[in-house]
Amino acid sequence: MAVSLPDLLDLQKIITSLFLLYPEIHYRLKYFPFSRYYRDHPEIITDAPFRVEPGKPIPILLLLKDADQFPVFMESLRIVLSSPTTETIQDFSLDEEITAKWWSRIFYVEPPHRGAWSVKTQIHYRRGSAHHSAEIDNFVNSTKKPMTVLCSSESLPHQDGWIYGDLHFHSNYTSDQIEFGAPLEATLEMSKAIGLKFFAVTDHSYDLDDEEHNYLKNDPSLPKWSRQHTEIHQLNARHENNFAILAGEEVSCANESGRIVHYLLLGQKKFVFGSADGAERWLHYDSENTIREVSDRSETLAIAAHPKDQVPLIYKICFNRGAWSDEDCRIASGLQILNGVDNVSFYEGLATWKKLLLEGKRIFIYAGNDAHGNFNRYRQISRPMLTILDVENYQQFGWARTAVNLGSRAITQENILSALKMGNCVITTGPWGNITITNENSGLFQIGETTRGKKLSLTLESRSSEEFGRITSIQLFQGKIADKENLILETGPHEYDAEIKADIIASSPSYIRAEIRSERGFCYTNPIWITPTPP
């Protein structure tokens, strides 16, 4: 039988499904039907946040995907919590036929005491007349390891007026042949348990322009994009002034070399197209927009997504993917240098940021996790078509956080976006920190602002907790524009709280920023800029 050119060009999809990222277990190829992932069952997954705030129960998410194709009758869920001294078991009866594309429910379990808990789940269901059970998930060859949840005895370290959020998250509106995220309402509940007050939904541009029921076909009327914005609006109205979801988009666009990079647009009300690396069309490398063109279309805030991430060779070959050059970064209004893991890419992003600051560019740093619905663990293909790797402590939702200073303002999407755009925020994996400067006229200036003066008074405040350990070091840097950055103060160790005061002399245009480290985490502030006044 003759094989057509389109069939031969299915090679990209074969490579994608064999080697790349997340296991979408129902996608099979016309001429490569074998898959150790495939089951004629819906995906069934349980998940939990990696930490829970004081006084809050542990929320256990039960998620089903594709039950419209593979209906099941859910019978029961057993949740087992274990610590070195205690075990508790709770059984939940479901007795429900599930036939929806997406279905989820959260079950709340009260731990007998605070501390670290091992969480096991046992799922019982029927497919037709056959009874089935699964632990943690029903993926073939996943590890089934128990989840670990820390029920903290202290809230995330902060000061009144500051709130935490995750600026890079993929919901179930990101759904295609290799990946899918979590429903928005479930994510909101997980966020509150973790201690967050906002998150940004940054689904891929190449997913948001799809038909509702076919991720390989586009719909110019953008039904998914419209439905997502409607859902975000409804959830924000329901949780008014208590929680906010930021509407966003992760746009695929071309860098200065013509390679595809990702750009986060937050607060965007008009869709920006970007389909080049969506694996929907073979050898479709041309991007609808360049970085510059996407920046011009940005309505609120444009942030370079994980700008210095190392790009695997297979991504370069199959998707024409690249990284942000320093020249590319000069176009963005912010850099999401912290992306769910403390690695070389983070420190390379940090070096680029400092370089741009010394050039005089007013640019800010942000943190997110690029989590695709994974609250406790990251699932990735390990041996192609054979095994799935479960990884803890990697791109967990809420692990890398952006802390925003709202002061007395209400928790709304508009107020959070305003503070982010001003740079009145810090990034952290543990401790919280803040710097303020008072000038000779008694004016008080916050992170992201510019003060005028020559002899200035600085206050640095930092907080940690037993969860993140004592403060090990506090470093204060002054960067002189068009010159270099100098370490002007270093102190530590401290206990869990520290307040440092210092006098700053400004003889030339400069900025001040701080780095705080604890035993189990770090915090980087955005700068305060200084314009010196004549003597």
Short mmCIF file of C-alpha atoms in Angstrom, two decimals:
data_model
loop_
_atom_site.label_atom_id
_atom_site.label_comp_id
_atom_site.label_asym_id
_atom_site.label_seq_id
_atom_site.Cartn_x
_atom_site.Cartn_y
_atom_site.Cartn_z
CA MET A 1 0.00 0.00 0.00
CA ALA A 2 1.37 3.44 -0.88
CA VAL A 3 2.25 5.79 1.97
CA SER A 4 1.39 9.44 1.40
CA LEU A 5 3.66 12.37 2.10
CA PRO A 6 1.48 13.53 5.05
CA ASP A 7 1.85 10.07 6.57
CA LEU A 8 5.62 10.19 6.21
CA LEU A 9 5.63 13.63 7.74
CA ASP A 10 3.99 12.18 10.84
CA LEU A 11 7.59 11.58 11.92
CA GLN A 12 7.56 14.72 14.05
CA LYS A 13 4.60 13.43 16.00
CA ILE A 14 6.33 10.06 16.45
CA ILE A 15 9.42 11.74 17.89
CA THR A 16 7.26 13.99 20.03
CA SER A 17 5.29 11.12 21.52
CA LEU A 18 8.33 8.91 22.00
CA PHE A 19 10.66 11.28 23.74
CA LEU A 20 9.09 14.52 24.87
CA LEU A 21 7.71 15.54 28.19
CA TYR A 22 4.35 14.47 29.58
CA PRO A 23 2.40 11.24 29.01
CA GLU A 24 -0.90 11.87 27.23
CA ILE A 25 -1.81 8.18 27.23
CA HIS A 26 -4.53 8.17 24.57
CA TYR A 27 -2.60 9.63 21.66
CA ARG A 28 -1.52 6.93 19.20
CA LEU A 29 0.10 7.17 15.79
CA LYS A 30 -1.25 5.71 12.58
CA TYR A 31 1.89 3.74 11.71
CA PHE A 32 3.27 3.33 15.23
CA PRO A 33 0.38 1.95 17.28
CA PHE A 34 2.47 0.36 20.01
CA SER A 35 2.50 2.25 23.31
CA ARG A 36 3.10 1.00 26.83
CA TYR A 37 1.27 4.09 28.07
CA TYR A 38 -1.99 3.40 26.29
CA ARG A 39 -5.08 2.20 28.16
CA ASP A 40 -8.70 2.19 27.14
CA HIS A 41 -9.43 3.90 30.46
CA PRO A 42 -9.53 7.59 31.28
CA GLU A 43 -6.44 9.09 32.90
CA ILE A 44 -7.07 8.86 36.64
CA ILE A 45 -4.72 10.85 38.84
CA THR A 46 -4.59 11.84 42.50
CA ASP A 47 -2.51 14.78 43.58
CA ALA A 48 -1.86 16.97 46.62
CA PRO A 49 0.03 20.21 47.37
CA PHE A 50 3.62 19.87 48.56
CA ARG A 51 2.81 21.99 51.64
CA VAL A 52 -0.26 23.11 53.57
CA GLU A 53 -0.68 26.25 55.67
CA PRO A 54 -1.34 26.03 59.45
CA GLY A 55 -4.85 24.99 60.42
CA LYS A 56 -5.74 23.79 56.93
CA PRO A 57 -6.64 20.20 56.00
CA ILE A 58 -4.80 18.38 53.22
CA PRO A 59 -6.71 18.68 49.92
CA ILE A 60 -6.47 15.55 47.77
CA LEU A 61 -7.35 16.11 44.13
CA LEU A 62 -8.92 13.28 42.14
CA LEU A 63 -8.78 14.08 38.42
CA LEU A 64 -10.20 12.18 35.46
CA LYS A 65 -9.52 13.03 31.84
CA ASP A 66 -11.13 11.55 28.71
CA ALA A 67 -14.00 9.76 30.43
CA ASP A 68 -16.15 10.98 27.53
CA GLN A 69 -14.26 8.43 25.40
CA PHE A 70 -13.84 5.83 28.15
CA PRO A 71 -16.72 6.08 30.66
CA VAL A 72 -16.14 4.66 34.14
CA PHE A 73 -18.12 4.17 37.31
CA MET A 74 -16.14 5.56 40.23
CA GLU A 75 -16.69 3.46 43.31
CA SER A 76 -14.48 4.77 46.13
CA LEU A 77 -11.31 6.52 47.16
CA ARG A 78 -9.16 5.54 50.15
CA ILE A 79 -6.64 8.07 51.52
CA VAL A 80 -3.94 6.85 53.89
CA LEU A 81 -1.84 9.38 55.83
CA SER A 82 1.32 8.08 57.51
CA SER A 83 3.96 9.65 59.72
CA PRO A 84 6.70 7.93 61.75
CA THR A 85 4.28 7.60 64.68
CA THR A 86 0.77 7.73 63.23
CA GLU A 87 -1.39 6.32 60.47
CA THR A 88 -4.89 7.42 59.61
CA ILE A 89 -7.23 6.06 56.94
CA GLN A 90 -10.25 7.75 55.41
CA ASP A 91 -12.62 6.17 52.90
CA PHE A 92 -14.81 8.19 50.55
CA SER A 93 -17.70 6.65 48.65
CA LEU A 94 -18.20 8.03 45.13
CA ASP A 95 -20.84 5.88 43.39
CA GLU A 96 -20.85 8.04 40.29
CA GLU A 97 -20.79 7.38 36.57
CA ILE A 98 -18.26 9.68 34.91
CA THR A 99 -18.70 10.48 31.22
CA ALA A 100 -17.19 13.98 31.02
CA LYS A 101 -14.02 15.05 29.22
CA TRP A 102 -12.76 16.58 32.48
CA TRP A 103 -13.93 15.66 35.97
CA SER A 104 -12.36 16.52 39.30
CA ARG A 105 -13.16 16.58 42.97
CA ILE A 106 -11.17 17.57 46.05
CA PHE A 107 -11.30 15.50 49.23
CA TYR A 108 -10.15 17.11 52.46
CA VAL A 109 -8.30 15.09 55.09
CA GLU A 110 -7.50 16.48 58.53
CA PRO A 111 -4.03 15.35 59.70
CA PRO A 112 -3.86 14.31 63.37
CA HIS A 113 -0.92 16.68 63.88
CA ARG A 114 1.31 19.08 61.94
CA GLY A 115 4.46 17.85 60.26
CA ALA A 116 5.42 15.82 57.19
CA TRP A 117 2.96 13.20 55.99
CA SER A 118 3.21 10.40 53.48
CA VAL A 119 0.00 10.22 51.44
CA LYS A 120 -1.17 7.08 49.64
CA THR A 121 -4.36 6.80 47.64
CA GLN A 122 -6.29 3.76 46.44
CA ILE A 123 -8.82 4.32 43.67
CA HIS A 124 -11.55 1.75 42.93
CA TYR A 125 -13.66 1.94 39.79
CA ARG A 126 -15.50 -0.11 37.16
CA ARG A 127 -14.98 -0.04 33.43
CA GLY A 128 -17.92 -1.88 31.99
CA SER A 129 -18.40 -4.94 34.19
CA ALA A 130 -14.73 -5.20 35.19
CA HIS A 131 -13.51 -3.89 38.53
CA HIS A 132 -10.19 -2.01 38.66
CA SER A 133 -8.02 -0.42 41.31
CA ALA A 134 -5.10 1.99 41.12
CA GLU A 135 -2.64 3.54 43.55
CA ILE A 136 -1.85 7.26 43.10
CA ASP A 137 -2.69 7.05 39.35
CA ASN A 138 -3.61 4.52 36.71
CA PHE A 139 -0.60 5.15 34.45
CA VAL A 140 1.23 2.03 33.35
CA ASN A 141 4.72 1.78 34.86
CA SER A 142 4.60 4.94 36.95
CA THR A 143 6.28 4.53 40.35
CA LYS A 144 3.13 4.75 42.53
CA LYS A 145 5.30 6.30 45.23
CA PRO A 146 3.39 7.97 48.08
CA MET A 147 3.12 11.74 47.95
CA THR A 148 4.80 13.86 50.63
CA VAL A 149 2.91 16.78 52.14
CA LEU A 150 4.29 19.12 54.80
CA CYS A 151 1.56 20.39 57.10
CA SER A 152 3.41 23.48 58.25
CA SER A 153 3.04 24.95 61.72
CA GLU A 154 3.82 28.44 60.35
CA SER A 155 2.52 30.50 57.46
CA LEU A 156 4.76 31.43 54.56
CA PRO A 157 7.09 34.18 55.88
CA HIS A 158 5.77 37.62 54.98
CA GLN A 159 4.74 41.04 56.22
CA ASP A 160 1.25 42.52 56.23
CA GLY A 161 0.34 43.76 52.77
CA TRP A 162 2.48 41.17 50.97
CA ILE A 163 0.94 38.22 49.15
CA TYR A 164 2.38 35.20 47.29
CA GLY A 165 1.65 33.82 43.85
CA ASP A 166 2.89 31.60 41.02
CA LEU A 167 3.34 33.41 37.69
CA HIS A 168 3.69 30.44 35.31
CA PHE A 169 1.02 27.73 35.40
CA HIS A 170 -0.68 25.56 32.77
CA SER A 171 -4.31 24.66 33.30
CA ASN A 172 -6.39 22.08 31.47
CA TYR A 173 -6.76 24.60 28.64
CA THR A 174 -3.24 23.41 27.79
CA SER A 175 -4.17 20.00 26.41
CA ASP A 176 -2.67 18.28 23.40
CA GLN A 177 -0.92 15.07 22.29
CA ILE A 178 1.85 15.30 24.91
CA GLU A 179 0.60 17.28 27.91
CA PHE A 180 -2.28 18.59 29.95
CA GLY A 181 -2.76 20.72 33.05
CA ALA A 182 -5.25 20.96 35.93
CA PRO A 183 -8.69 22.62 36.13
CA LEU A 184 -8.74 26.23 37.30
CA GLU A 185 -11.11 25.79 40.24
CA ALA A 186 -9.10 22.88 41.63
CA THR A 187 -5.91 24.91 41.23
CA LEU A 188 -7.45 27.79 43.15
CA GLU A 189 -8.23 25.48 46.07
CA MET A 190 -4.71 24.02 46.00
CA SER A 191 -3.31 27.56 45.94
CA LYS A 192 -5.16 28.56 49.09
CA ALA A 193 -3.91 25.46 50.90
CA ILE A 194 -0.30 26.25 49.92
CA GLY A 195 -0.60 29.86 51.08
CA LEU A 196 -0.90 31.63 47.72
CA LYS A 197 -3.27 34.50 46.98
CA PHE A 198 -2.93 34.52 43.19
CA PHE A 199 -1.62 32.61 40.20
CA ALA A 200 -1.22 33.42 36.52
CA VAL A 201 -2.75 31.09 33.93
CA THR A 202 -0.22 30.97 31.10
CA ASP A 203 -1.54 28.34 28.73
CA HIS A 204 0.22 27.87 25.39
CA SER A 205 -0.90 30.05 22.51
CA TYR A 206 -0.87 26.95 20.29
CA ASP A 207 -3.41 25.26 22.60
CA LEU A 208 -5.70 28.22 23.15
CA ASP A 209 -6.45 28.55 19.41
CA ASP A 210 -7.57 24.91 19.06
CA GLU A 211 -11.00 23.53 18.38
CA GLU A 212 -12.78 22.54 21.57
CA HIS A 213 -12.64 18.81 20.84
CA ASN A 214 -9.67 18.46 18.51
CA TYR A 215 -6.26 19.71 19.60
CA LEU A 216 -4.81 19.13 16.12
CA LYS A 217 -7.18 21.62 14.44
CA ASN A 218 -7.42 25.37 14.96
CA ASP A 219 -10.56 27.45 15.28
CA PRO A 220 -10.20 31.14 14.33
CA SER A 221 -13.17 32.04 16.55
CA LEU A 222 -11.00 31.03 19.59
CA PRO A 223 -13.66 29.19 21.65
CA LYS A 224 -11.10 27.85 24.17
CA TRP A 225 -9.59 31.30 24.73
CA SER A 226 -13.05 32.83 25.23
CA ARG A 227 -14.23 30.08 27.56
CA GLN A 228 -11.07 30.35 29.66
CA HIS A 229 -11.50 34.10 30.14
CA THR A 230 -15.14 33.61 31.09
CA GLU A 231 -14.18 31.01 33.69
CA ILE A 232 -11.42 33.22 35.13
CA HIS A 233 -13.87 36.13 35.42
CA GLN A 234 -16.43 33.95 37.19
CA LEU A 235 -13.91 32.52 39.66
CA ASN A 236 -12.49 35.95 40.44
CA ALA A 237 -16.00 37.30 41.07
CA ARG A 238 -16.73 34.39 43.39
CA HIS A 239 -13.53 35.01 45.40
CA GLU A 240 -13.57 38.81 45.18
CA ASN A 241 -10.84 40.56 47.23
CA ASN A 242 -9.68 37.24 48.66
CA PHE A 243 -7.97 35.60 45.68
CA ALA A 244 -7.18 36.52 42.09
CA ILE A 245 -6.41 34.53 38.95
CA LEU A 246 -4.36 36.48 36.42
CA ALA A 247 -5.36 35.86 32.81
CA GLY A 248 -2.28 35.17 30.74
CA GLU A 249 -0.85 33.40 27.73
CA GLU A 250 2.48 31.76 26.90
CA VAL A 251 3.16 32.91 23.35
CA SER A 252 5.54 31.09 21.03
CA CYS A 253 7.49 33.67 19.02
CA ALA A 254 10.79 34.13 17.16
CA ASN A 255 13.99 35.41 18.78
CA GLU A 256 16.66 37.43 16.98
CA SER A 257 18.04 34.23 15.44
CA GLY A 258 14.68 32.99 14.20
CA ARG A 259 14.47 30.32 16.91
CA ILE A 260 11.24 29.81 18.87
CA VAL A 261 11.08 31.09 22.45
CA HIS A 262 8.24 31.56 24.92
CA TYR A 263 6.87 34.88 26.14
CA LEU A 264 4.43 35.35 29.03
CA LEU A 265 1.73 37.96 28.51
CA LEU A 266 -0.20 38.75 31.71
CA GLY A 267 -3.46 40.67 31.83
CA GLN A 268 -3.94 40.12 28.12
CA LYS A 269 -7.46 40.67 26.75
CA LYS A 270 -6.64 40.23 23.08
CA PHE A 271 -5.25 36.92 21.86
CA VAL A 272 -1.76 36.82 20.34
CA PHE A 273 -1.09 33.96 17.92
CA GLY A 274 1.93 31.69 18.27
CA SER A 275 1.73 28.20 16.77
CA ALA A 276 5.28 27.47 15.58
CA ASP A 277 6.25 24.78 18.13
CA GLY A 278 2.83 23.26 18.76
CA ALA A 279 3.61 20.03 16.81
CA GLU A 280 0.35 20.52 14.92
CA ARG A 281 2.00 20.84 11.51
CA TRP A 282 5.25 19.15 10.49
CA LEU A 283 8.13 21.48 9.62
CA HIS A 284 6.02 24.49 10.53
CA TYR A 285 8.80 26.63 11.97
CA ASP A 286 7.65 30.08 10.88
CA SER A 287 6.36 32.12 13.80
CA GLU A 288 3.48 34.54 13.41
CA ASN A 289 5.32 37.09 15.57
CA THR A 290 8.78 38.09 16.72
CA ILE A 291 9.62 39.00 20.31
CA ARG A 292 9.41 42.66 19.32
CA GLU A 293 6.00 42.22 17.71
CA VAL A 294 4.62 40.36 20.74
CA SER A 295 5.94 43.14 22.99
CA ASP A 296 4.11 45.69 20.87
CA ARG A 297 0.87 43.70 21.30
CA SER A 298 1.26 43.39 25.08
CA GLU A 299 -1.53 45.14 26.97
CA THR A 300 -0.13 44.98 30.51
CA LEU A 301 3.01 42.97 31.24
CA ALA A 302 5.37 40.98 28.97
CA ILE A 303 7.80 38.60 30.70
CA ALA A 304 10.47 36.43 29.08
CA ALA A 305 9.63 32.86 30.11
CA HIS A 306 12.57 30.87 31.52
CA PRO A 307 14.92 32.91 29.26
CA LYS A 308 18.12 30.96 29.85
CA ASP A 309 16.76 27.41 30.01
CA GLN A 310 18.98 24.85 28.34
CA VAL A 311 17.23 23.66 25.17
CA PRO A 312 17.57 19.88 24.51
CA LEU A 313 18.83 18.93 21.06
CA ILE A 314 15.60 17.16 20.18
CA TYR A 315 13.65 20.39 20.83
CA LYS A 316 15.99 22.26 18.52
CA ILE A 317 15.50 19.66 15.78
CA CYS A 318 11.77 19.07 16.09
CA PHE A 319 10.54 22.48 17.15
CA ASN A 320 13.28 24.95 16.20
CA ARG A 321 13.39 25.94 19.85
CA GLY A 322 16.01 28.34 21.19
CA ALA A 323 16.82 30.52 24.20
CA TRP A 324 16.58 34.24 24.81
CA SER A 325 19.78 36.09 23.95
CA ASP A 326 20.80 39.11 26.00
CA GLU A 327 19.64 41.27 23.11
CA ASP A 328 16.24 39.55 23.17
CA CYS A 329 15.99 40.14 26.93
CA ARG A 330 16.47 43.88 26.42
CA ILE A 331 13.07 43.97 24.71
CA ALA A 332 11.13 42.35 27.58
CA SER A 333 9.77 44.25 30.56
CA GLY A 334 10.64 41.37 32.88
CA LEU A 335 12.47 38.06 33.16
CA GLN A 336 11.05 34.90 34.72
CA ILE A 337 14.50 33.61 35.64
CA LEU A 338 13.29 31.28 38.40
CA ASN A 339 11.32 28.43 36.84
CA GLY A 340 10.53 25.70 39.31
CA VAL A 341 14.09 24.62 40.03
CA ASP A 342 17.29 26.19 41.36
CA ASN A 343 19.69 25.31 38.55
CA VAL A 344 22.32 26.66 36.13
CA SER A 345 19.64 28.30 33.99
CA PHE A 346 18.53 30.38 36.97
CA TYR A 347 22.02 31.69 37.65
CA GLU A 348 22.59 32.41 33.96
CA GLY A 349 19.34 34.37 33.97
CA LEU A 350 20.50 36.18 37.10
CA ALA A 351 23.76 37.16 35.37
CA THR A 352 21.85 38.51 32.36
CA TRP A 353 19.54 40.52 34.61
CA LYS A 354 22.47 42.11 36.45
CA LYS A 355 24.13 42.93 33.14
CA LEU A 356 20.99 44.71 31.92
CA LEU A 357 20.63 46.61 35.21
CA LEU A 358 24.17 47.92 34.90
CA GLU A 359 23.35 49.08 31.38
CA GLY A 360 20.62 51.21 32.93
CA LYS A 361 17.60 49.12 31.88
CA ARG A 362 14.69 49.16 34.33
CA ILE A 363 13.84 45.46 34.23
CA PHE A 364 12.42 43.17 36.92
CA ILE A 365 12.68 39.49 37.81
CA TYR A 366 9.79 37.12 38.51
CA ALA A 367 9.27 33.52 39.62
CA GLY A 368 6.99 30.70 38.53
CA ASN A 369 7.12 26.94 38.12
CA ASP A 370 5.83 26.08 34.65
CA ALA A 371 3.74 23.42 36.38
CA HIS A 372 1.42 21.46 34.09
CA GLY A 373 -1.06 20.65 36.80
CA ASN A 374 1.54 18.91 38.95
CA PHE A 375 1.16 19.92 42.58
CA ASN A 376 3.21 17.18 44.22
CA ARG A 377 5.26 15.55 41.47
CA TYR A 378 6.29 15.91 37.87
CA ARG A 379 5.52 13.01 35.56
CA GLN A 380 7.72 12.57 32.52
CA ILE A 381 8.43 9.91 29.94
CA SER A 382 11.55 7.99 30.98
CA ARG A 383 12.34 5.07 28.66
CA PRO A 384 10.42 5.81 25.43
CA MET A 385 7.15 3.88 25.18
CA LEU A 386 8.12 1.83 28.24
CA THR A 387 8.23 3.74 31.53
CA ILE A 388 7.13 6.95 33.18
CA LEU A 389 9.37 8.78 35.62
CA ASP A 390 7.87 10.46 38.70
CA VAL A 391 10.01 13.34 40.00
CA GLU A 392 9.40 15.12 43.28
CA ASN A 393 10.61 18.65 44.06
CA TYR A 394 10.66 19.67 40.39
CA GLN A 395 8.36 22.28 38.87
CA GLN A 396 5.90 21.89 41.72
CA PHE A 397 3.14 24.46 41.66
CA GLY A 398 3.85 27.15 44.27
CA TRP A 399 7.45 26.13 45.07
CA ALA A 400 9.08 29.16 43.41
CA ARG A 401 7.00 32.17 44.40
CA THR A 402 6.66 35.82 43.50
CA ALA A 403 5.77 37.93 46.56
CA VAL A 404 3.95 41.19 45.76
CA ASN A 405 3.49 44.23 47.98
CA LEU A 406 -0.12 45.37 47.73
CA GLY A 407 -0.10 47.40 50.94
CA SER A 408 -3.70 48.22 51.79
CA ARG A 409 -4.99 47.60 48.26
CA ALA A 410 -7.52 44.83 47.63
CA ILE A 411 -6.47 41.50 46.16
CA THR A 412 -7.60 41.98 42.57
CA GLN A 413 -6.14 41.08 39.21
CA GLU A 414 -5.70 44.79 38.38
CA ASN A 415 -3.88 45.65 41.62
CA ILE A 416 -1.55 42.63 41.40
CA LEU A 417 -0.68 43.38 37.78
CA SER A 418 0.02 47.01 38.68
CA ALA A 419 2.40 45.99 41.49
CA LEU A 420 4.14 43.45 39.24
CA LYS A 421 4.57 45.99 36.47
CA MET A 422 6.11 48.45 38.96
CA GLY A 423 8.50 45.74 40.14
CA ASN A 424 7.24 46.00 43.71
CA CYS A 425 7.92 42.32 44.26
CA VAL A 426 10.56 39.75 45.19
CA ILE A 427 11.21 36.14 44.20
CA THR A 428 11.66 33.41 46.77
CA THR A 429 11.85 29.70 47.51
CA GLY A 430 11.73 30.25 51.27
CA PRO A 431 12.48 33.45 53.21
CA TRP A 432 10.85 36.80 52.57
CA GLY A 433 12.75 40.07 52.30
CA ASN A 434 12.15 43.73 51.57
CA ILE A 435 14.18 46.92 51.27
CA THR A 436 13.02 50.52 51.65
CA ILE A 437 14.96 53.76 51.34
CA THR A 438 14.34 57.12 53.02
CA ASN A 439 15.90 60.19 51.43
CA GLU A 440 16.90 63.55 52.93
CA ASN A 441 13.34 64.85 52.50
CA SER A 442 11.91 61.95 54.53
CA GLY A 443 10.39 60.40 51.41
CA LEU A 444 9.95 56.63 51.70
CA PHE A 445 10.68 54.57 48.57
CA GLN A 446 9.76 50.96 47.84
CA ILE A 447 11.24 48.25 45.64
CA GLY A 448 10.74 49.19 41.99
CA GLU A 449 10.72 52.92 42.65
CA THR A 450 13.35 55.64 42.11
CA THR A 451 14.56 57.95 44.86
CA ARG A 452 16.55 61.17 44.57
CA GLY A 453 19.23 62.02 47.08
CA LYS A 454 22.84 61.66 48.09
CA LYS A 455 22.77 60.48 51.70
CA LEU A 456 20.10 57.85 52.07
CA SER A 457 18.90 55.59 54.87
CA LEU A 458 18.10 51.98 53.99
CA THR A 459 16.09 49.44 55.96
CA LEU A 460 16.23 45.74 55.08
CA GLU A 461 13.73 43.39 56.69
CA SER A 462 13.78 39.62 56.38
CA ARG A 463 11.74 36.74 57.78
CA SER A 464 12.06 32.99 57.65
CA SER A 465 10.52 30.10 59.57
CA GLU A 466 11.36 26.67 60.91
CA GLU A 467 10.16 25.25 57.58
CA PHE A 468 12.83 27.17 55.63
CA GLY A 469 15.45 27.39 58.35
CA ARG A 470 17.38 30.21 59.97
CA ILE A 471 18.67 33.10 57.90
CA THR A 472 22.24 32.23 56.93
CA SER A 473 23.25 35.39 55.05
CA ILE A 474 22.01 38.79 53.95
CA GLN A 475 23.82 40.59 51.16
CA LEU A 476 23.21 44.12 49.95
CA PHE A 477 24.46 45.18 46.50
CA GLN A 478 24.86 48.61 44.94
CA GLY A 479 25.15 48.68 41.18
CA LYS A 480 26.59 51.79 39.58
CA ILE A 481 25.11 52.33 36.14
CA ALA A 482 27.66 51.88 33.32
CA ASP A 483 30.17 50.62 35.87
CA LYS A 484 29.92 47.58 38.15
CA GLU A 485 28.02 46.06 41.03
CA ASN A 486 29.57 46.04 44.52
CA LEU A 487 28.71 44.10 47.65
CA ILE A 488 28.28 46.90 50.21
CA LEU A 489 27.01 44.92 53.20
CA GLU A 490 27.03 41.27 54.26
CA THR A 491 25.75 39.93 57.53
CA GLY A 492 24.62 36.67 59.11
CA PRO A 493 23.80 34.20 60.35
CA HIS A 494 20.61 35.40 62.03
CA GLU A 495 17.65 33.69 63.64
CA TYR A 496 14.30 33.70 61.84
CA ASP A 497 13.86 37.49 61.67
CA ALA A 498 16.35 40.22 60.86
CA GLU A 499 16.26 43.97 60.42
CA ILE A 500 19.30 45.74 59.01
CA LYS A 501 19.81 49.48 58.70
CA ALA A 502 22.48 51.05 56.54
CA ASP A 503 23.50 54.46 55.19
CA ILE A 504 23.90 54.73 51.43
CA ILE A 505 26.00 57.32 49.67
CA ALA A 506 25.03 57.94 46.04
CA SER A 507 27.57 59.76 43.89
CA SER A 508 26.27 58.50 40.53
CA PRO A 509 23.11 56.85 39.12
CA SER A 510 22.80 53.44 40.76
CA TYR A 511 20.47 50.82 42.19
CA ILE A 512 20.24 48.81 45.41
CA ARG A 513 19.11 45.21 45.65
CA ALA A 514 19.33 42.42 48.26
CA GLU A 515 19.88 38.65 48.39
CA ILE A 516 18.77 36.69 51.43
CA ARG A 517 19.52 33.04 52.06
CA SER A 518 18.17 30.68 54.67
CA GLU A 519 19.05 27.08 55.44
CA ARG A 520 16.44 25.90 52.94
CA GLY A 521 15.70 28.68 50.50
CA PHE A 522 16.57 32.10 49.14
CA CYS A 523 15.03 35.47 48.28
CA TYR A 524 16.11 38.04 45.67
CA THR A 525 14.61 41.52 45.73
CA ASN A 526 14.05 43.75 42.76
CA PRO A 527 15.99 47.03 42.89
CA ILE A 528 15.37 50.53 44.16
CA TRP A 529 16.98 53.02 41.78
CA ILE A 530 18.86 56.09 42.97
CA THR A 531 19.27 59.36 41.12
CA PRO A 532 21.90 61.41 42.99
CA THR A 533 21.34 65.09 43.74
CA PRO A 534 24.11 67.64 43.43
CA PRO A 535 26.18 68.17 46.61
#
